Amino acid sequence: MSRVLVAMSGGVDSSVAAALCQREGHEVVGVTLKLWGGPQDQGCCAVSDVDDARRVCQQLGIDHFVFNYAAEFERDVVEPYVDAHRSGVTPNPCIACNRHVKFDVLADRTRRLGFERLVTGHHVRVVERDGSRRLRRGADDAKDQSYVLYMLSSADLADLWFPVGDYRKDELRMLAAELGLRTADKPDSQDVCFITAASGRSRFLAERMELHPADLVDTAGRPVGTAPAVELVTVGQRKGLDLGGAPGRRYAIDVDVADRRVIVGTAGELTAAGVALVDHRWSEVPHTGAVGAQTSAHGQALPARLDTDGQLHWETPQRRVAAGQAVVFYANDEVVGGATAARQPV
């Protein structure tokens, strides 16, 4: 048996992950990350979450520690989030947190402390084939988190363990209840941890950057309205755009921060034949040909093809993907890689 470090968010998934490791006879230590020191009323990693994780560890009879990565979180997640909006890009901070904090800084510290594996409560599985590893969707389709972990390579997965990936959420809650864990009925965390529900994204960004009004124009360049802040508009957005009573639904289909202009169009004009991609990450080697491509954490993987330059072409035109969003490639239920959407001119 081995020494494992379990990242414990204070939720039921990581609580059960620790219990499953202990059940198999491993030496288990729990750790909770202190990431955000500002106002917080949603998401994970609040003070109450730390307390829940600590008390679960007490119930299991294992040690619990808190690692302070607030500086790394500010540098690698919060600052890039603000910079992305400043340049008209729609970021995914949860992917950045997983990439730079949990599976970089924490994974490195796990090895340096002498633990054999880092364990998390993510709903994913790992498949091994011919000496290599690949991320696979979790057993519970509704809770699958492979999209936000697409950056993990075969080498990364060698030191990671996701024990809850084979369980449905209701099974995990039942197991937690059987063990008497205090997190058994705790609601799942939602939304971005550093954005409060009370203040929202606009106030958070306004306190950290200057916001500028934008002109709205149609695809022919004709003025049709205004938006209060170009930095807050994302491709596909409909609400918050003052179209001056123009008939029909219009959506943002391109955001130009430099010119403080947003192009709006109909649902048909919002579709595109493919997605321009940058910053590719592969499970093993670059992939070409048919894939299922997923563009949001809870979306569906749709039929597409990757060309030899790593650009994506839909089998059937789909809604435009906002620049900055992840596009993850699947072969059946296995992740073969992913990339970041780039801005596509209309």
Coordinates of C-alpha atoms in Angstrom, one line a residue:
M1 CA 0.0 0.0 0.0
S2 CA 1.1 3.6 -0.5
R3 CA 1.1 7.1 1.0
V4 CA -1.5 9.3 -0.8
L5 CA -2.3 13.0 -0.4
V6 CA -6.0 13.7 -0.9
A7 CA -7.0 17.2 -2.0
M8 CA -10.1 17.9 0.1
S9 CA -12.4 20.7 -0.9
G10 CA -14.9 20.2 1.9
G11 CA -17.4 18.5 -0.4
V12 CA -18.8 15.0 -0.5
D13 CA -16.8 13.9 -3.5
S14 CA -13.3 14.5 -2.0
S15 CA -14.6 13.2 1.4
V16 CA -15.6 9.9 -0.1
A17 CA -12.3 9.8 -2.1
A18 CA -10.4 9.9 1.1
A19 CA -12.6 7.2 2.7
L20 CA -12.1 4.9 -0.4
C21 CA -8.3 5.3 -0.2
Q22 CA -8.4 4.5 3.5
R23 CA -10.7 1.5 2.8
E24 CA -8.0 0.0 0.5
G25 CA -5.4 0.3 3.2
H26 CA -3.5 3.3 2.0
E27 CA -1.8 5.8 4.4
V28 CA -4.0 8.8 3.8
V29 CA -3.4 12.5 4.5
G30 CA -5.9 15.2 3.7
V31 CA -5.0 18.7 2.5
T32 CA -7.2 21.7 1.8
L33 CA -6.0 24.6 -0.3
K34 CA -6.4 28.2 0.8
L35 CA -6.7 30.0 -2.5
W36 CA -8.9 33.1 -2.2
G37 CA -8.8 35.6 0.6
G38 CA -11.3 38.1 -0.7
P39 CA -15.1 38.2 -0.3
Q40 CA -16.8 34.9 -1.0
D41 CA -20.4 33.6 -0.9
Q42 CA -20.3 30.7 -3.4
G43 CA -18.0 28.2 -5.0
C44 CA -15.4 26.1 -3.2
C45 CA -12.6 26.8 -0.7
A46 CA -14.5 29.0 1.7
V47 CA -13.7 29.0 5.5
S48 CA -16.6 26.7 6.1
D49 CA -15.3 24.3 3.5
V50 CA -11.9 24.1 5.2
D51 CA -13.7 23.3 8.5
D52 CA -15.8 20.6 6.8
A53 CA -12.7 19.0 5.3
R54 CA -10.9 19.1 8.7
R55 CA -13.9 17.5 10.5
V56 CA -14.2 14.8 7.9
C57 CA -10.5 14.0 8.4
Q58 CA -11.2 13.8 12.2
Q59 CA -14.0 11.3 11.5
L60 CA -11.7 9.2 9.3
G61 CA -8.9 9.5 11.8
I62 CA -6.4 10.9 9.3
D63 CA -4.2 14.0 9.4
H64 CA -5.3 17.2 7.8
F65 CA -3.3 20.2 6.6
V66 CA -4.0 23.5 4.9
F67 CA -1.7 24.7 2.2
N68 CA -1.7 28.4 1.4
Y69 CA -1.6 29.0 -2.4
A70 CA -3.3 32.4 -2.4
A71 CA -0.3 34.1 -4.1
E72 CA -0.2 31.4 -6.8
F73 CA -4.0 31.6 -7.3
E74 CA -3.9 35.4 -7.7
R75 CA -1.0 35.1 -10.2
D76 CA -2.1 32.2 -12.2
V77 CA -5.9 32.4 -12.0
V78 CA -7.3 35.8 -10.9
E79 CA -4.9 38.1 -12.8
P80 CA -5.2 36.1 -16.1
Y81 CA -9.0 36.2 -15.6
V82 CA -8.9 40.0 -15.4
D83 CA -6.4 40.3 -18.3
A84 CA -8.5 38.1 -20.5
H85 CA -11.6 40.3 -20.1
R86 CA -9.4 43.4 -20.7
S87 CA -8.5 42.0 -24.1
G88 CA -12.0 40.7 -25.0
V89 CA -11.4 37.0 -24.2
T90 CA -13.8 34.9 -22.2
P91 CA -11.7 32.8 -19.7
N92 CA -12.4 29.7 -17.8
P93 CA -10.8 30.2 -14.4
C94 CA -11.6 26.7 -13.1
I95 CA -9.5 25.2 -15.9
A96 CA -6.7 27.6 -15.1
C97 CA -6.9 26.6 -11.4
N98 CA -6.7 22.9 -12.2
R99 CA -3.9 23.4 -14.7
H100 CA -1.7 25.8 -12.7
V101 CA -2.5 25.2 -9.0
K102 CA -4.0 21.7 -8.3
F103 CA -2.1 19.7 -10.9
D104 CA 1.0 21.8 -11.1
V105 CA 2.0 23.4 -7.8
L106 CA 0.1 20.9 -5.6
A107 CA 1.2 17.9 -7.6
D108 CA 4.8 19.0 -7.4
R109 CA 4.6 19.4 -3.6
T110 CA 2.9 16.0 -3.3
R111 CA 6.0 14.4 -4.9
R112 CA 8.4 16.5 -2.9
L113 CA 6.7 15.5 0.4
G114 CA 7.2 11.8 -0.5
F115 CA 3.6 10.9 -1.3
E116 CA 3.2 8.4 -4.1
R117 CA 0.0 9.8 -5.6
L118 CA -2.2 12.9 -5.4
V119 CA -5.9 12.0 -5.0
T120 CA -8.9 14.2 -5.9
G121 CA -12.6 13.9 -6.0
H122 CA -13.0 14.7 -9.7
H123 CA -15.6 12.7 -11.6
V124 CA -13.2 11.2 -14.2
R125 CA -11.6 7.8 -14.8
V126 CA -8.2 6.8 -16.2
V127 CA -7.8 4.0 -18.8
E128 CA -4.4 2.3 -19.4
R129 CA -3.5 0.9 -22.7
D130 CA -0.1 -0.3 -24.1
G131 CA 1.7 1.4 -21.3
S132 CA 0.0 4.8 -21.7
R133 CA -2.8 6.5 -19.8
R134 CA -5.7 8.5 -21.0
L135 CA -8.5 10.4 -19.2
R136 CA -11.9 9.0 -19.5
R137 CA -15.3 10.4 -18.7
G138 CA -16.7 9.7 -15.2
A139 CA -19.4 7.0 -14.7
D140 CA -21.9 9.7 -13.9
D141 CA -22.5 11.6 -17.2
A142 CA -24.2 14.5 -15.3
K143 CA -21.2 15.1 -13.1
D144 CA -18.3 14.2 -15.5
Q145 CA -15.4 16.6 -15.2
S146 CA -13.1 15.4 -17.9
Y147 CA -13.6 18.7 -19.8
V148 CA -11.9 20.8 -17.1
L149 CA -9.0 18.3 -16.8
Y150 CA -8.3 17.9 -20.5
M151 CA -4.7 19.3 -20.1
L152 CA -3.5 16.2 -18.1
S153 CA -1.1 14.1 -20.2
S154 CA -0.4 10.4 -19.9
A155 CA 2.7 11.3 -17.8
D156 CA 0.7 13.5 -15.5
L157 CA -1.9 10.7 -14.9
A158 CA 0.8 8.3 -13.6
D159 CA 0.8 10.2 -10.3
L160 CA -2.9 10.9 -10.0
W161 CA -5.8 8.9 -8.7
F162 CA -9.6 9.7 -9.1
P163 CA -11.4 7.1 -6.9
V164 CA -14.9 8.5 -7.3
G165 CA -14.9 8.3 -11.0
D166 CA -16.5 4.9 -11.1
Y167 CA -19.5 6.0 -9.0
R168 CA -22.7 8.0 -9.6
K169 CA -23.3 11.0 -7.4
D170 CA -26.2 9.3 -5.6
E171 CA -24.0 6.3 -4.8
L172 CA -21.4 8.7 -3.3
R173 CA -23.9 10.4 -1.1
M174 CA -25.2 7.0 0.1
L175 CA -21.7 5.8 0.9
A176 CA -20.9 9.1 2.7
A177 CA -24.1 8.7 4.8
E178 CA -23.2 5.1 5.6
L179 CA -19.9 6.3 6.9
G180 CA -21.6 9.1 8.8
L181 CA -19.6 11.8 7.0
R182 CA -20.8 15.4 7.7
T183 CA -20.6 16.2 4.0
A184 CA -23.1 13.5 2.9
D185 CA -25.9 16.0 2.1
K186 CA -23.8 19.1 1.4
P187 CA -24.8 20.8 -1.9
D188 CA -22.3 20.8 -4.7
S189 CA -20.3 24.0 -5.1
Q190 CA -21.2 26.1 -8.1
D191 CA -19.8 29.1 -10.0
V192 CA -16.5 30.9 -9.7
C193 CA -15.2 31.0 -6.1
F194 CA -13.9 34.6 -6.3
I195 CA -17.0 36.1 -7.8
T196 CA -19.7 36.7 -5.2
A197 CA -23.3 36.2 -6.1
A198 CA -24.1 39.5 -4.3
S199 CA -21.7 41.7 -6.4
G200 CA -21.2 39.6 -9.6
R201 CA -18.7 39.6 -12.3
S202 CA -19.2 43.2 -13.4
R203 CA -18.4 44.7 -10.0
F204 CA -15.4 42.4 -9.5
L205 CA -13.9 43.5 -12.8
A206 CA -14.8 47.2 -12.4
E207 CA -12.8 47.2 -9.2
R208 CA -9.7 45.8 -11.0
M209 CA -9.9 47.5 -14.4
E210 CA -11.4 50.3 -16.4
L211 CA -14.6 49.4 -18.3
H212 CA -15.6 51.1 -21.6
P213 CA -18.9 51.4 -23.4
A214 CA -19.3 49.7 -26.8
D215 CA -21.1 50.4 -30.0
L216 CA -23.3 47.6 -31.4
V217 CA -23.3 47.2 -35.1
D218 CA -24.9 44.6 -37.4
T219 CA -22.9 42.4 -39.8
A220 CA -23.2 45.2 -42.4
G221 CA -21.6 47.7 -40.1
R222 CA -24.8 49.6 -39.3
P223 CA -25.1 51.0 -35.7
V224 CA -27.9 49.2 -33.9
G225 CA -27.3 50.1 -30.2
T226 CA -24.9 50.1 -27.3
A227 CA -23.5 48.0 -24.5
P228 CA -22.3 49.4 -21.1
A229 CA -18.9 47.7 -21.1
V230 CA -17.3 46.0 -24.1
E231 CA -15.0 44.0 -21.7
L232 CA -18.1 42.3 -20.2
V233 CA -19.6 41.1 -23.6
T234 CA -19.0 37.5 -24.7
V235 CA -19.7 35.8 -28.0
G236 CA -23.2 34.3 -27.9
Q237 CA -24.5 36.8 -25.4
R238 CA -28.0 38.2 -25.8
K239 CA -28.9 39.9 -22.5
G240 CA -27.5 43.2 -21.6
L241 CA -27.3 44.5 -25.1
D242 CA -29.3 47.7 -25.7
L243 CA -30.6 47.3 -29.3
G244 CA -32.9 50.2 -29.2
G245 CA -36.0 48.1 -29.8
A246 CA -34.7 46.4 -32.9
P247 CA -37.0 43.4 -33.9
G248 CA -35.9 39.8 -33.5
R249 CA -33.3 38.3 -31.3
R250 CA -29.7 39.4 -31.8
Y251 CA -26.6 37.9 -30.3
A252 CA -23.0 39.1 -29.9
I253 CA -21.0 37.3 -32.6
D254 CA -17.7 39.3 -32.4
V255 CA -16.1 41.5 -29.7
D256 CA -13.5 44.0 -30.6
V257 CA -12.2 45.6 -27.4
A258 CA -9.6 47.8 -29.2
D259 CA -12.3 49.5 -31.3
R260 CA -14.9 49.2 -28.5
R261 CA -17.3 47.6 -30.9
V262 CA -19.5 44.5 -30.8
I263 CA -20.9 42.9 -33.9
V264 CA -24.4 41.5 -33.4
G265 CA -26.4 39.1 -35.6
T266 CA -29.2 36.6 -35.8
A267 CA -29.0 33.0 -34.6
G268 CA -28.0 32.0 -38.1
E269 CA -25.2 34.5 -38.2
L270 CA -24.0 33.2 -34.8
T271 CA -23.1 29.8 -36.3
A272 CA -19.7 28.9 -37.8
A273 CA -18.3 26.0 -39.8
G274 CA -15.4 25.5 -37.4
V275 CA -13.2 26.9 -34.6
A276 CA -9.8 28.5 -34.8
L277 CA -7.7 27.0 -32.1
V278 CA -4.4 27.8 -30.2
D279 CA -2.5 26.2 -27.3
H280 CA -3.2 22.6 -28.1
R281 CA -2.6 20.0 -25.3
W282 CA -2.5 16.4 -26.2
S283 CA -3.0 13.3 -24.1
E284 CA -0.2 11.6 -25.9
V285 CA 0.5 12.7 -29.5
P286 CA -1.3 15.2 -31.8
H287 CA -4.6 13.8 -33.2
T288 CA -6.1 14.3 -36.6
G289 CA -9.4 13.2 -38.1
A290 CA -12.7 12.5 -36.5
V291 CA -13.4 13.6 -32.9
G292 CA -16.2 14.5 -30.7
A293 CA -15.7 18.2 -29.7
Q294 CA -17.0 19.7 -26.5
T295 CA -17.1 23.4 -25.9
S296 CA -18.4 23.8 -22.4
A297 CA -18.2 21.9 -19.1
H298 CA -21.7 20.5 -19.3
G299 CA -22.1 20.5 -23.1
Q300 CA -22.2 17.6 -25.5
A301 CA -19.4 16.4 -27.6
L302 CA -20.4 17.0 -31.2
P303 CA -19.0 15.4 -34.4
A304 CA -16.1 17.3 -35.9
R305 CA -12.7 16.8 -37.6
L306 CA -9.2 18.1 -36.7
D307 CA -7.0 18.9 -39.7
T308 CA -3.2 18.5 -39.7
D309 CA -2.9 22.1 -38.3
G310 CA -5.0 21.3 -35.3
Q311 CA -7.9 23.4 -36.5
L312 CA -11.5 22.1 -35.9
H313 CA -14.2 21.8 -38.5
W314 CA -17.8 20.9 -37.5
E315 CA -19.6 18.2 -39.3
T316 CA -22.6 20.5 -39.1
P317 CA -22.2 24.3 -38.4
Q318 CA -22.5 25.1 -34.7
R319 CA -22.8 28.2 -32.5
R320 CA -19.6 30.2 -32.4
V321 CA -17.2 29.5 -29.5
A322 CA -16.0 32.6 -27.5
A323 CA -12.3 33.2 -27.7
G324 CA -10.7 31.9 -24.6
Q325 CA -13.0 28.9 -24.1
A326 CA -11.7 25.4 -24.1
V327 CA -12.5 23.0 -26.9
V328 CA -11.9 19.4 -25.8
F329 CA -11.5 16.4 -28.2
Y330 CA -12.9 13.0 -27.4
A331 CA -12.6 9.5 -29.0
N332 CA -15.8 7.9 -27.7
D333 CA -15.5 8.7 -23.9
E334 CA -11.7 9.2 -23.8
V335 CA -10.0 12.6 -24.0
V336 CA -7.4 12.8 -26.7
G337 CA -6.6 16.5 -26.2
G338 CA -7.9 20.0 -26.2
A339 CA -7.2 23.6 -27.1
T340 CA -8.3 27.2 -26.6
A341 CA -10.6 28.9 -29.0
A342 CA -9.1 32.0 -30.8
R343 CA -11.0 35.0 -32.0
Q344 CA -12.6 34.4 -35.4
P345 CA -13.4 37.4 -37.6
V346 CA -17.0 37.5 -38.8

